[in-house]
Coordinates of C-alpha atoms in Angstrom, one line a residue:
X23 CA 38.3 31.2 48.6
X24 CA 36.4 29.5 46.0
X25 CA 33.3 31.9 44.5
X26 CA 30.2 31.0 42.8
X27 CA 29.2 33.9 40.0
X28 CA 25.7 34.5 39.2
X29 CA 24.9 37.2 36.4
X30 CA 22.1 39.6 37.8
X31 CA 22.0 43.1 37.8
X32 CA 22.0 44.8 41.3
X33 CA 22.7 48.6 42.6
X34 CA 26.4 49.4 43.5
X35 CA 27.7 51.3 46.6
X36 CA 30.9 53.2 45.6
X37 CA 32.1 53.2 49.2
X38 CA 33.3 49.6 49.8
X39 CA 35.8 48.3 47.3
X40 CA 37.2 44.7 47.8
X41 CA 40.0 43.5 44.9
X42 CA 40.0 39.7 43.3
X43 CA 42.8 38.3 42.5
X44 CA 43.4 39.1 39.1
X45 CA 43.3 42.6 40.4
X46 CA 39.3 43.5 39.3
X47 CA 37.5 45.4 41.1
X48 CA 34.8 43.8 43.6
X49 CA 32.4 46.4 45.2
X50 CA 30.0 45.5 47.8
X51 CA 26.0 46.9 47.0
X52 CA 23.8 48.4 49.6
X53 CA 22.3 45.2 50.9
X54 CA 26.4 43.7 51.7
X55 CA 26.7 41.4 49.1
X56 CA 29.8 41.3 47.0
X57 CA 29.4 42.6 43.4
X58 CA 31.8 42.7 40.3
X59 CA 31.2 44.6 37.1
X60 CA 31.6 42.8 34.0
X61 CA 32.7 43.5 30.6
X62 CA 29.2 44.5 29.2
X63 CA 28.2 46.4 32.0
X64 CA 26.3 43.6 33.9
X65 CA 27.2 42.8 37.9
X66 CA 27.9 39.2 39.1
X67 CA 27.2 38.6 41.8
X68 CA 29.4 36.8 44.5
X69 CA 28.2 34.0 46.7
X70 CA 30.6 32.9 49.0
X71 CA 30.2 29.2 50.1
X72 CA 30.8 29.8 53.8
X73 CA 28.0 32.2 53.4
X74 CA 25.5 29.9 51.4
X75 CA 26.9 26.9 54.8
X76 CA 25.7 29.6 57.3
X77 CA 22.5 31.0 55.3
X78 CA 21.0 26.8 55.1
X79 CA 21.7 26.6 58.5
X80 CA 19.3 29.1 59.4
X81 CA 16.7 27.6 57.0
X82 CA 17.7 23.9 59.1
X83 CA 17.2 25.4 62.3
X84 CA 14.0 27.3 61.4
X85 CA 12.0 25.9 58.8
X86 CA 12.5 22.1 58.9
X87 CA 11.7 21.1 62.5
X88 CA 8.3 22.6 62.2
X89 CA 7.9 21.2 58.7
X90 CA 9.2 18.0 60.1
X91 CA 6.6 18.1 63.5
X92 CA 3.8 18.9 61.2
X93 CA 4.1 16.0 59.5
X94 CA 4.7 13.7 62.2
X95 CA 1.4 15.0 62.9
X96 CA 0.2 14.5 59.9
X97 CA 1.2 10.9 59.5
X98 CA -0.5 9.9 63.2
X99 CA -3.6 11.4 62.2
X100 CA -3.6 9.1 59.0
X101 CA -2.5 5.9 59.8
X102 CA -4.1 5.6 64.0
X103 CA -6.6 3.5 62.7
X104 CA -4.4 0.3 62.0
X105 CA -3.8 0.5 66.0
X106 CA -6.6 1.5 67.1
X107 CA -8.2 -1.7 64.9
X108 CA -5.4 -3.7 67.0
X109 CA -7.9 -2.9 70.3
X110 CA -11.4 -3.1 69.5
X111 CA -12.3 -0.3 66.9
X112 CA -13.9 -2.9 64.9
X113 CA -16.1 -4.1 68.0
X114 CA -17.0 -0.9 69.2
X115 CA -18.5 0.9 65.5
X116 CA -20.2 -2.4 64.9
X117 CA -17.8 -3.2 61.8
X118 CA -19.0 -5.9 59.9
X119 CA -17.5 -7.9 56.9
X120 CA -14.9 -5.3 55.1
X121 CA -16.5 -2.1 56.5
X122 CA -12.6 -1.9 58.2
X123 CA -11.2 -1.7 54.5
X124 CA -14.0 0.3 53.0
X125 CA -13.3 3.5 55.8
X126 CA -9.5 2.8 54.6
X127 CA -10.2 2.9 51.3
X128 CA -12.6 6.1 51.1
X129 CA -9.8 8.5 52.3
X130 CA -8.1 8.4 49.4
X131 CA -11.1 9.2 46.8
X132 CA -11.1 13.0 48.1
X133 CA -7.4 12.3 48.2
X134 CA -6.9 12.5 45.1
X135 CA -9.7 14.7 43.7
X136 CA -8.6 17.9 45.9
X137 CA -4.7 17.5 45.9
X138 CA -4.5 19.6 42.9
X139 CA -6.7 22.5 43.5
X140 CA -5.4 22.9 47.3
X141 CA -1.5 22.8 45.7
X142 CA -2.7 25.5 43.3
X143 CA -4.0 27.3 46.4
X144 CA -0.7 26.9 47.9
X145 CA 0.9 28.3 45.0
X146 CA -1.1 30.9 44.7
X147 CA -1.6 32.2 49.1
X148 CA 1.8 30.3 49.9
X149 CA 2.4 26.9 51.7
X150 CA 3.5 28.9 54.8
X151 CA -0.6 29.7 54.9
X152 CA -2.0 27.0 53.3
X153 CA -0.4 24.0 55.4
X154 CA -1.1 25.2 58.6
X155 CA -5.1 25.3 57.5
X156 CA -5.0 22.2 56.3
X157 CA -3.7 21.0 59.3
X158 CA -5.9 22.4 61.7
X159 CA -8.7 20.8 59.5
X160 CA -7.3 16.9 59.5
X161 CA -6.6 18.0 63.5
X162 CA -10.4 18.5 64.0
X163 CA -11.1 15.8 61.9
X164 CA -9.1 13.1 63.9
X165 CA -10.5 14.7 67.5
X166 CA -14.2 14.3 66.1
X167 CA -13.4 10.5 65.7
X168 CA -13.6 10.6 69.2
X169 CA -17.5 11.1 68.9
X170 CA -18.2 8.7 66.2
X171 CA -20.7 5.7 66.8
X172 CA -21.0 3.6 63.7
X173 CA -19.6 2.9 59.9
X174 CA -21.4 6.1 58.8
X175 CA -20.1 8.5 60.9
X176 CA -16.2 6.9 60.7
X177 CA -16.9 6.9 56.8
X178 CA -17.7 10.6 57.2
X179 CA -14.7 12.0 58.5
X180 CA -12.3 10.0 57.0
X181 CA -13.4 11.6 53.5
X182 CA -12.9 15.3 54.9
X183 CA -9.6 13.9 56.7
X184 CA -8.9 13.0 53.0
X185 CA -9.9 16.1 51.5
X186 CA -8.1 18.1 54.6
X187 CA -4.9 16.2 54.4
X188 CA -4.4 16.0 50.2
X189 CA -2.0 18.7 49.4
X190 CA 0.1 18.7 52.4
X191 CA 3.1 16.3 51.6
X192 CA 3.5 17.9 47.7
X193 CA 3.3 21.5 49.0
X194 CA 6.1 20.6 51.6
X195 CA 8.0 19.7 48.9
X196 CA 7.3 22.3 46.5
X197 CA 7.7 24.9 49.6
X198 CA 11.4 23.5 50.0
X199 CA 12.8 23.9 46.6
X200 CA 11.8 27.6 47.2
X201 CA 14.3 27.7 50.3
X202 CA 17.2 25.1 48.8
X203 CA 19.3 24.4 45.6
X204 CA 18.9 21.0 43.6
X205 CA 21.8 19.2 45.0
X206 CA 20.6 20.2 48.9
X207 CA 16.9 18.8 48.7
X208 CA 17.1 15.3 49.2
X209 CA 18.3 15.2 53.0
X210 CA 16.4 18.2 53.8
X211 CA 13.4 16.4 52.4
X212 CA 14.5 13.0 54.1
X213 CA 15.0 15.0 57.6
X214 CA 11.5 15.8 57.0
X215 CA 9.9 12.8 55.6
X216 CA 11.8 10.8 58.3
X217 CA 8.8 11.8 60.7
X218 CA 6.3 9.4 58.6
X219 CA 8.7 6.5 60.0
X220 CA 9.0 8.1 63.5
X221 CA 5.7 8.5 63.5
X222 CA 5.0 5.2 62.7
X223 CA 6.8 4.0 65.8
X224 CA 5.8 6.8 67.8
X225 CA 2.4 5.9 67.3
X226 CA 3.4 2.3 68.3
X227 CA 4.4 3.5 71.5
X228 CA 1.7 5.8 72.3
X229 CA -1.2 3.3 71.3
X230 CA 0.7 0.6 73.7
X231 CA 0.8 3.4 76.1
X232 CA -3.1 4.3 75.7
X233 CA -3.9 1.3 75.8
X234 CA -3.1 0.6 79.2
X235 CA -5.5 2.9 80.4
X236 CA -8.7 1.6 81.8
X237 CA -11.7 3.5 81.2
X238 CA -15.3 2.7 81.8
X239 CA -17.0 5.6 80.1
X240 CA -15.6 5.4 76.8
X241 CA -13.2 2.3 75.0
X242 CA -9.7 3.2 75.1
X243 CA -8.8 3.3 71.5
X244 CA -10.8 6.8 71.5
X245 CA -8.0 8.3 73.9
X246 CA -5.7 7.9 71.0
X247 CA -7.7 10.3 68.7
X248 CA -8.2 12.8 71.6
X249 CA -4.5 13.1 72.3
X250 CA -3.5 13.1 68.6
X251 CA -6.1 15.5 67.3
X252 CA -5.7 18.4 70.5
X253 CA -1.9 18.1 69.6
X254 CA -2.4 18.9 66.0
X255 CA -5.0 21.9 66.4
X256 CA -2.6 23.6 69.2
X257 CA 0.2 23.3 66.4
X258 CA -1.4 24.3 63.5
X259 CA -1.7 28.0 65.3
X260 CA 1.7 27.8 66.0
X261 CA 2.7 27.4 62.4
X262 CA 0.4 30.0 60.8
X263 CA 2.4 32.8 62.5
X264 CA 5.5 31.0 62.3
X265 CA 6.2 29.8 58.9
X266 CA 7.8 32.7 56.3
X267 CA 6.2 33.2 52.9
X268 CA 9.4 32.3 51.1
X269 CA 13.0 32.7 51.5
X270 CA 13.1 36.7 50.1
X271 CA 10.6 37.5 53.1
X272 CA 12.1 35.5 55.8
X273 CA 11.7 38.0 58.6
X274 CA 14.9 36.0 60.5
X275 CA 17.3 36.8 57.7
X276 CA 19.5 40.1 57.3
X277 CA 18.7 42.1 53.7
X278 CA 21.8 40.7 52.1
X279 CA 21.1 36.8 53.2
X280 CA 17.8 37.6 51.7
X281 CA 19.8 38.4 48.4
X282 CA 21.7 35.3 48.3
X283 CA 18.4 32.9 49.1
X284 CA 16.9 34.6 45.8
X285 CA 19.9 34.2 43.8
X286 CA 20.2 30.3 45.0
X287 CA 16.6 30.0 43.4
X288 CA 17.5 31.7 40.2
X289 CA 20.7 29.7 39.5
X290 CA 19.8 26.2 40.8
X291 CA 16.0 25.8 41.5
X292 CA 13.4 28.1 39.3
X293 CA 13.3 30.2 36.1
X294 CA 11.2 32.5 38.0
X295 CA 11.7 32.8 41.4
X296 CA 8.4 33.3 43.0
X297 CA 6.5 33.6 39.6
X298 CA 2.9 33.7 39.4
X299 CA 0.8 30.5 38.9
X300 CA -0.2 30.3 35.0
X301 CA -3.1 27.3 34.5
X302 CA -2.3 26.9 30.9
X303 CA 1.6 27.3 31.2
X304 CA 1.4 24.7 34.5
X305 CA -0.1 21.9 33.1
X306 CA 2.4 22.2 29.8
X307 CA 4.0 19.7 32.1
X308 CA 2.1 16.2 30.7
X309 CA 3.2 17.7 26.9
X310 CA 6.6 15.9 28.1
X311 CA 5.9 11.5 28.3
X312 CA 8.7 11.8 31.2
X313 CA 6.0 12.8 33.6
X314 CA 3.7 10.1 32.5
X315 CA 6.5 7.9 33.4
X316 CA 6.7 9.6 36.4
X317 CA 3.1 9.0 37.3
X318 CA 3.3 5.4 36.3
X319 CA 6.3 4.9 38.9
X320 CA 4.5 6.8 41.5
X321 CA 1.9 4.1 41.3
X322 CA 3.9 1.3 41.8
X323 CA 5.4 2.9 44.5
X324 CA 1.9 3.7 46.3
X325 CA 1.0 0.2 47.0
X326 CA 4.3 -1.2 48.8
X327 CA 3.6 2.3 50.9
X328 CA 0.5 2.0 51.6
X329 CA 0.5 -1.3 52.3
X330 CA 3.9 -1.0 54.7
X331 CA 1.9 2.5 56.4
X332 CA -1.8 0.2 56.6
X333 CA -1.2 -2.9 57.7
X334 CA 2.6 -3.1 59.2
X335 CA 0.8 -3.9 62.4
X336 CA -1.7 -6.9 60.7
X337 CA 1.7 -8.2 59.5
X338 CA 4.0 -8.1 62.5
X339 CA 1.0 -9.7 64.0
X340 CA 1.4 -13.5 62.4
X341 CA 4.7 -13.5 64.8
X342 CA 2.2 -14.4 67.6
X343 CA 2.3 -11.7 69.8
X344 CA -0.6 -10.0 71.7
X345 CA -2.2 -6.8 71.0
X346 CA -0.4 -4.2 73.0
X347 CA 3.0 -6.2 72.0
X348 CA 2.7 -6.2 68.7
X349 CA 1.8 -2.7 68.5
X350 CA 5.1 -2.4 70.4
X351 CA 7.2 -4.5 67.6
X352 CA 6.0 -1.9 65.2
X353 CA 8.3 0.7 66.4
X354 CA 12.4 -0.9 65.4
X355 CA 11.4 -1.3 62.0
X356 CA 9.3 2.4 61.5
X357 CA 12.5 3.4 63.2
X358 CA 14.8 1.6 60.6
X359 CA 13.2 2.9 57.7
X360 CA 14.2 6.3 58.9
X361 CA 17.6 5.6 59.3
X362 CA 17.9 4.0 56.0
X363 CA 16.1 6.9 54.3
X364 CA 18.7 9.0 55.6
X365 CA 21.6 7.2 55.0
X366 CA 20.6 7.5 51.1
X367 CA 19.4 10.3 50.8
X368 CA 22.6 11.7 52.1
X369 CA 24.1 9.5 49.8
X370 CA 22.1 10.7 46.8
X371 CA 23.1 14.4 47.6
X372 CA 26.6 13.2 47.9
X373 CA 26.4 11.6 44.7
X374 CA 24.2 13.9 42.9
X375 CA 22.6 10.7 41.7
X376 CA 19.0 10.2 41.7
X377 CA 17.5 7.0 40.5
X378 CA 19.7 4.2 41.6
X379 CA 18.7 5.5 44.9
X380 CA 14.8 5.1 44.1
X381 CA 16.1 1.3 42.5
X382 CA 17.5 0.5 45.4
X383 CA 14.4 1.1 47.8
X384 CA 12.1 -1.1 45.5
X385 CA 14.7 -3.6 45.5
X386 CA 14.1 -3.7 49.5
X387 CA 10.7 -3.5 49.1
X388 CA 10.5 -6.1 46.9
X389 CA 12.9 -8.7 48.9
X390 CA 11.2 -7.9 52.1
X391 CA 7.9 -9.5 50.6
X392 CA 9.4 -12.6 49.0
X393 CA 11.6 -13.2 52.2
X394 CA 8.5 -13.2 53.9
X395 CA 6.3 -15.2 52.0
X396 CA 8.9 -17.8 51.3
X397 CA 9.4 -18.5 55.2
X398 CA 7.7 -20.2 57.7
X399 CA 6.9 -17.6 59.7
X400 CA 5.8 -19.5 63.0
X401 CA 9.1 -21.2 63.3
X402 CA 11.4 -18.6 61.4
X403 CA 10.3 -15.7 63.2
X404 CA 13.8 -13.5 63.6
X405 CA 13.5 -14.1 59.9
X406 CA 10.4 -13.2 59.3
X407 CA 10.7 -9.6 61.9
X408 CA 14.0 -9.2 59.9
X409 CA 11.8 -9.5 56.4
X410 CA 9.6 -6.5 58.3
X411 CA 12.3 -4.1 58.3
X412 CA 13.6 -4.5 54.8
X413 CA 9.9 -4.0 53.6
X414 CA 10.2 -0.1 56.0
X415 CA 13.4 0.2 54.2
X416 CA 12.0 -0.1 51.0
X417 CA 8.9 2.3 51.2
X418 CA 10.3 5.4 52.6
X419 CA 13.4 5.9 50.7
X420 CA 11.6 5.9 47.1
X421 CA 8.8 7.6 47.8
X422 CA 11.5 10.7 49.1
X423 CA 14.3 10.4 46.4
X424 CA 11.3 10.2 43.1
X425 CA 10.1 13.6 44.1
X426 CA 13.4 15.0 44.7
X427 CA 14.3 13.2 41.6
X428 CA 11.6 14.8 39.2
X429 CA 11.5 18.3 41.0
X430 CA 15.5 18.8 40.4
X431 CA 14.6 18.6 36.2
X432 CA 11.5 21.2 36.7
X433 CA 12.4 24.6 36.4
X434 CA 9.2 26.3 36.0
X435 CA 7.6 26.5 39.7
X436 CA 4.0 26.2 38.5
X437 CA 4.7 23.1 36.7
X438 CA 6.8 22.0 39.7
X439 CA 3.7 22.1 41.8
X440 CA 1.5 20.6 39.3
X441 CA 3.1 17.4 39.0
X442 CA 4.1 17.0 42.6
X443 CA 0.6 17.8 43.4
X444 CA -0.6 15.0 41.2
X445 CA 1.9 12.7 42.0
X446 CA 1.7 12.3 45.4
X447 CA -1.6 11.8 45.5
X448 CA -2.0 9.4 43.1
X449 CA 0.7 6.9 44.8
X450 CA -1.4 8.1 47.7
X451 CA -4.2 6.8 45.9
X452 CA -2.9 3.3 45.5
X453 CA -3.9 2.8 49.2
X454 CA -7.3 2.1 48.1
X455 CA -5.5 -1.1 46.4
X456 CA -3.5 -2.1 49.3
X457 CA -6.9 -1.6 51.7
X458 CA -8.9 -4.4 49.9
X459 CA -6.0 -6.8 49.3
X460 CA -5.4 -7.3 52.8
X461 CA -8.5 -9.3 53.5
X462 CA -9.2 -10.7 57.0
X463 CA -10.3 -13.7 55.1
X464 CA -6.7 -14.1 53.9
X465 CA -5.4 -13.6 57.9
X466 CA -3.0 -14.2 59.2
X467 CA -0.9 -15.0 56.3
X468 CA -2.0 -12.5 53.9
X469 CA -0.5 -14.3 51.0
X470 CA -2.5 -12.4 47.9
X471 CA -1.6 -9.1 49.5
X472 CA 2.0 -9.8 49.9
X473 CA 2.9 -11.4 46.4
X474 CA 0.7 -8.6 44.8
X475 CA 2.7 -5.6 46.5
X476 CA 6.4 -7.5 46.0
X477 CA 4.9 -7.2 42.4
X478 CA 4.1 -3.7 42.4
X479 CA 7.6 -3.4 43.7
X480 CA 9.5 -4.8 41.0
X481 CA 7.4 -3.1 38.5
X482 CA 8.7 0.3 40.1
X483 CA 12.3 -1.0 40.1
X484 CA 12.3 -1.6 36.1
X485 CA 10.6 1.6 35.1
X486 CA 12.8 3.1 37.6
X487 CA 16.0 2.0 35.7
X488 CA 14.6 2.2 32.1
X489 CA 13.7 6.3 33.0
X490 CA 17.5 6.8 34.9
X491 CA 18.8 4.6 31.3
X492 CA 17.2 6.8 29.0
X493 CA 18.4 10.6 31.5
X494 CA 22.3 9.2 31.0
X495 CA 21.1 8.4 27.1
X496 CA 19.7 11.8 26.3
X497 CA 22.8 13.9 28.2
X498 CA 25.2 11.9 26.1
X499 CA 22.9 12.5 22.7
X500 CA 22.9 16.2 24.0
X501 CA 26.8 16.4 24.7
X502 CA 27.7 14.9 21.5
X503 CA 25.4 17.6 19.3
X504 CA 27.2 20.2 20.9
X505 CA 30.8 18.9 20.3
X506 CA 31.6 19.1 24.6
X507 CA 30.4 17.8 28.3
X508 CA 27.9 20.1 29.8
X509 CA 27.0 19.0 33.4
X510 CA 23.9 20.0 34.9
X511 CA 25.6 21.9 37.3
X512 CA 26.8 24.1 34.7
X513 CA 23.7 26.0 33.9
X514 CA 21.7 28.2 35.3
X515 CA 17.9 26.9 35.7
X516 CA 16.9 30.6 34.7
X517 CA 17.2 29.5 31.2
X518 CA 15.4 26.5 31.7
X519 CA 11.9 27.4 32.0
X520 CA 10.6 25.4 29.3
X521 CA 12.8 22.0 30.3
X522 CA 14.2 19.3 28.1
X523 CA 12.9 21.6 24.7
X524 CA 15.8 24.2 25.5
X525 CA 18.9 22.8 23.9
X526 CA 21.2 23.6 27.2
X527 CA 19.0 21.5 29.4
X528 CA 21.1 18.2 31.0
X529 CA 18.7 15.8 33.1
X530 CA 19.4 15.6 36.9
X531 CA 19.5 11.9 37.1

C-alpha cells in the first residue's frame, strides 16, 4: 500500500507497533493513526489512501447535499422573478417603462457592498453559522414578496434579498477547502454549484406548475414566492444544527479521522488550518496583480451569467411559444449546463488542470450568442433552442472552475476568503449590466444584449489563456532557478502562507 507522509509532531502509544517495509518501526498514537519516528526526532504521519477514499465519503454523504439544497434554494429565490415576469408580475405592481430592469438591477448594489463584511463574519463565527442566517433572511425576504403592491415595495426587498444573499456562494466555497484537498474541490464544488442549473429548470417546472392554478383572491405568480420562501425558512433551521464547524469538530467523525481531515488541510489546502482572520494580513492579497487579473475575469464572466440566469426565459421566448411553454423549454438546457459542468469539472480534477477548463466555457458561451444572433430564429428554431444550451454550457462551468482555480494557489485562509468574497460578488455585480441591456424595446430579438455578452465572453476567454500562459511561464522560470522539476503536488501548502513570494511555491494552473 502506497502512503502519503506528512511531517507533524503527534503523541506516541508504545503499545501498538506496525513495521514498514524497510523494517522501521510504525507505531500507532492514541487517536489510531499510524505514526513513524524520524531521524531528528519528528513523527510522520501516515495517511493511508483507502482511509483519506472512506473519510471524503463521509464529508460527500454529509456535507454536500445540504450545501447543495441550500443553494438550490438560494438560486430560486434569486432568479423567480424572470418567471414570474413570464405571467403578469409586470401587470399586477403597475411596472412601467424599465421599472422590471431597475428591481433587477438594485439587488446587486447591496450585493456587492455587504459580500465582504458577511465573508469576514463567516470567517470569523464559521460558515456552518453564518449560511444558514443568511438564508433564513433571503427565505423571509422572498415570502414577503408575496405581500408587495407596487415598484416600491418590490424595490425594497430585493435590496435586503441582495444584502441577505451576498456572501453565500463564496463562503460555500471557502467552507469546502476547509473539508477537501486542492485536487478534490472542483467536483465537489460542481456537485454543488450544479443546483444553480437544476434550479434553473426546477424553477421552470414549478412556475409551469403554479401557474396552472386559478386563484381569484390573489394573481398566481405570488404562489410561486409563497412556496419558495416557506421552503427555504423550514431549511435554514435544519442547517443551523446540522452543519459542523469545520472538519476537526465534525461530531460524525471518529478522533483519528478527525486527525487525518486536519492533516489534509495542512499539506494541501492552508498554512494554518483554522487560523484566525488578520484584516491587514487578508487583504495582502491585491499586493499580488494575479488577483486583479482575477477580478477582471470575474467580470467578464458576470455578464454571460447573469444574462444566461436573467433572461434565459425572455430568450427561449423568440421561439414562439406561450407563456407556460416556454417556461417549460427552460428546463433541458438549465439541465444541460449541469451535466456539462460536471463532466469538466471531473475532468479538471482528473487533469489537475485548471484554466483550459474556464477557456473552454467562455468559448461556449461565446458561440452560443453568435450562433444565435447569426440565425433566423423563426425558421431555424432547433438551431436556435440548440444555440440555448451551448450559452447554459458556457456560464456554469467558468464561473465553478475560476474559483477553484484561484482558491487552489491561496494558502493563507484569510486571504482565501477575501478574494473569493470579492470576487463573486463582483461577477455577481455585472448583472446590473446584463439587466439594462436586455431592453423590452429591443424584444424579441435582443440583438444589443446578445452581441454585447458574446463580447464579454471572449474577453474572459483571452485573459483566461494569457493568466494559465503566464502560471506554466513562471513554474518553468521557477524550475530552471532551482536546477530541477518541482510539481505543485510536491509541497506542502504549510510553507506557503505568503504565496508566489516563497521561492518553493508552483502555480496550480
Amino acid at each position: 500500500m502506497e502512503y502519503d507522509k506528512v511531517s507533524q509532531e503527534s503523541p506516541m502509544s508504545d503499545e501498538k507497533q506496525l513495521a514498514t517495509e524497510d523494517g522501521k518501526a510504525i507505531e500507532i498514537n492514541d487517536s489510531g493513526v499510524p505514526v513513524i519516528t524520524a531521524a531528528d526526532g519528528n513523527a510522520l504521519t501516515i495517511i493511508s489512501p483507502a482511509a483519506e477514499r472512506a473519510l471524503t465519503r463521509k464529508f460527500d454523504l454529509r456535507i454536500l447535499p445540504v450545501l447543495a439544497i441550500m443553494y438550490l434554494f438560494n438560486s430560486l429565490d434569486k432568479s423567480n422573478l424572470g418567471n414570474a415576469k413570464t405571467h403578469g408580475l409586470e401587470k399586477t405592481l403597475g411596472l412601467k417603462g424599465s421599472q422590471y430592469n431597475t428591481i433587477l438591477s438594485v439587488f446587486f448594489v447591496p450585493y456587492v457592498l455587504t459580500a465582504p463584511f458577511l465573508g469576514i463574519l463567516g470567517k470569523q463565527y464559521g460558515p456552518n453559522r453564518v449560511l444558514p442566517l443568511m438564508m433564513f433572511t433571503f427565505g423571509l425576504c422572498t415570502l414577503m414578496v408575496t405581500a408587495v403592491m407596487n415598484f416600491a415595495g418590490i424595490m425594497t426587498l430585493r435590496w435586503f434579498l441582495g444584502m441577505s444573499e451576498s456572501a453565500f456562494f463564496p463562503l460555500v466555497i471557502y467552507y469546502q477547502t476547509t473539508f477537501y484537498r486542492r485536487g478534490e474541490l472542483a467536483r465537489r464544488l460542481a456537485i454543488f454549484y450544479a443546483a444553480q442549473s437544476i434550479a434553473s429548470a426546477f424553477g421552470g417546472l414549478l412556475a409551469f406548475g403554479v401557474f396552472q392554478i386559478e386563484s381569484d383572491t390573489i394573481a398566481e405568480w405570488r404562489y410561486l414566492f409563497i412556496i419558495e420562501g416557506v421552503c427555504t425558512i423550514l431549511f435554514s433551521f435544519f442547517a443551523f444544527f446540522y452543519l459542523p464547524h469545520s472538519a476537526a469538530t465534525a461530531k460524525f467523525l471518529s478522533p483519528a479521522e478527525k486527525e487525518l481531515a486536519y492533516y489534509r488541510m495542512q499539506v494541501d489546502s492552508s498554512s494554518v488550518v483554522n487560523e484566525k482572520f488578520n484584516f491587514r494580513e487578508s487583504f495582502k492579497i491585491f499586493k499580488e496583480w494575479t488577483s486583479w487579473m482575477i477580478l477582471a475575469i470575474e467580470i467578464c464572466l458576470g455578464v454571460p451569467l447573469q444574462s444566461v440566469q436573467l433572461f434565459l426565459p425572455q430568450i427561449v421566448a423568440r421561439l414562439g411559444y406561450g407563456a407556460v411553454k416556454t417556461n417549460l423549454y427552460t428546463v433541458a438546457p438549465n439541465i444541460s449546463g449541469a451535466v456539462m459542468l460536471l463532466i469538466l469539472a471531473f475532468a479538471s480534477d482528473f487533469t489537475r488542470w485548471r484554466f483550459p477548463f474556464v477557456a473552454l466555457g467562455f468559448l461556449f458561451t461565446f458561440l452560443g450568442m453568435i450562433v444565435y444572433l447569426g440565425i433566423d430564429v423563426e425558421n431555424q428554431l432547433q438551431v436556435a433552442y440548440f444555440a440555448t444550451f451551448m450559452m447554459t454550457w458556457g456560464t456554469s462551468a467558468p464561473s465553478v472552475l475560476l474559483d477553484v482555480w484561484y482558491n487552489n494557489n491561496i494558502a493563507h485562509e484569510g486571504r482565501r476568503v477575501v478574494l473569493t468574497s470579492i470576487g463573486v460578488p463582483l461577477a455577481n455585480l455585472m448583472g446590473v449590466v446584463s439587466s439594462n441591456i436586455f431592453q423590452n424595446k429591443d424584444a424579441p430579438k435582443y440583438i444589443p444584449a446578445l452581441a454585447t455578452t458574446a463580447a464579454f465572453g471572449a474577453m474572459g476567454l483571452a485573459l483566461t489563456l494569457i493568466l494559465g500562459a503566464f502560471m506554466i511561464f513562471d513554474n518553468g522560470r521557477r524550475n530552471k532557478k532551482v536546477g530541477r522539476k518541482i510539481d505543485v503536488k510536491d509541497i506542502p501548502t504549510e510553507r506557503l502562507r505568503d504565496g508566489p513570494r516563497v521561492e518553493e511555491f508552483r502555480w496550480f494552473y
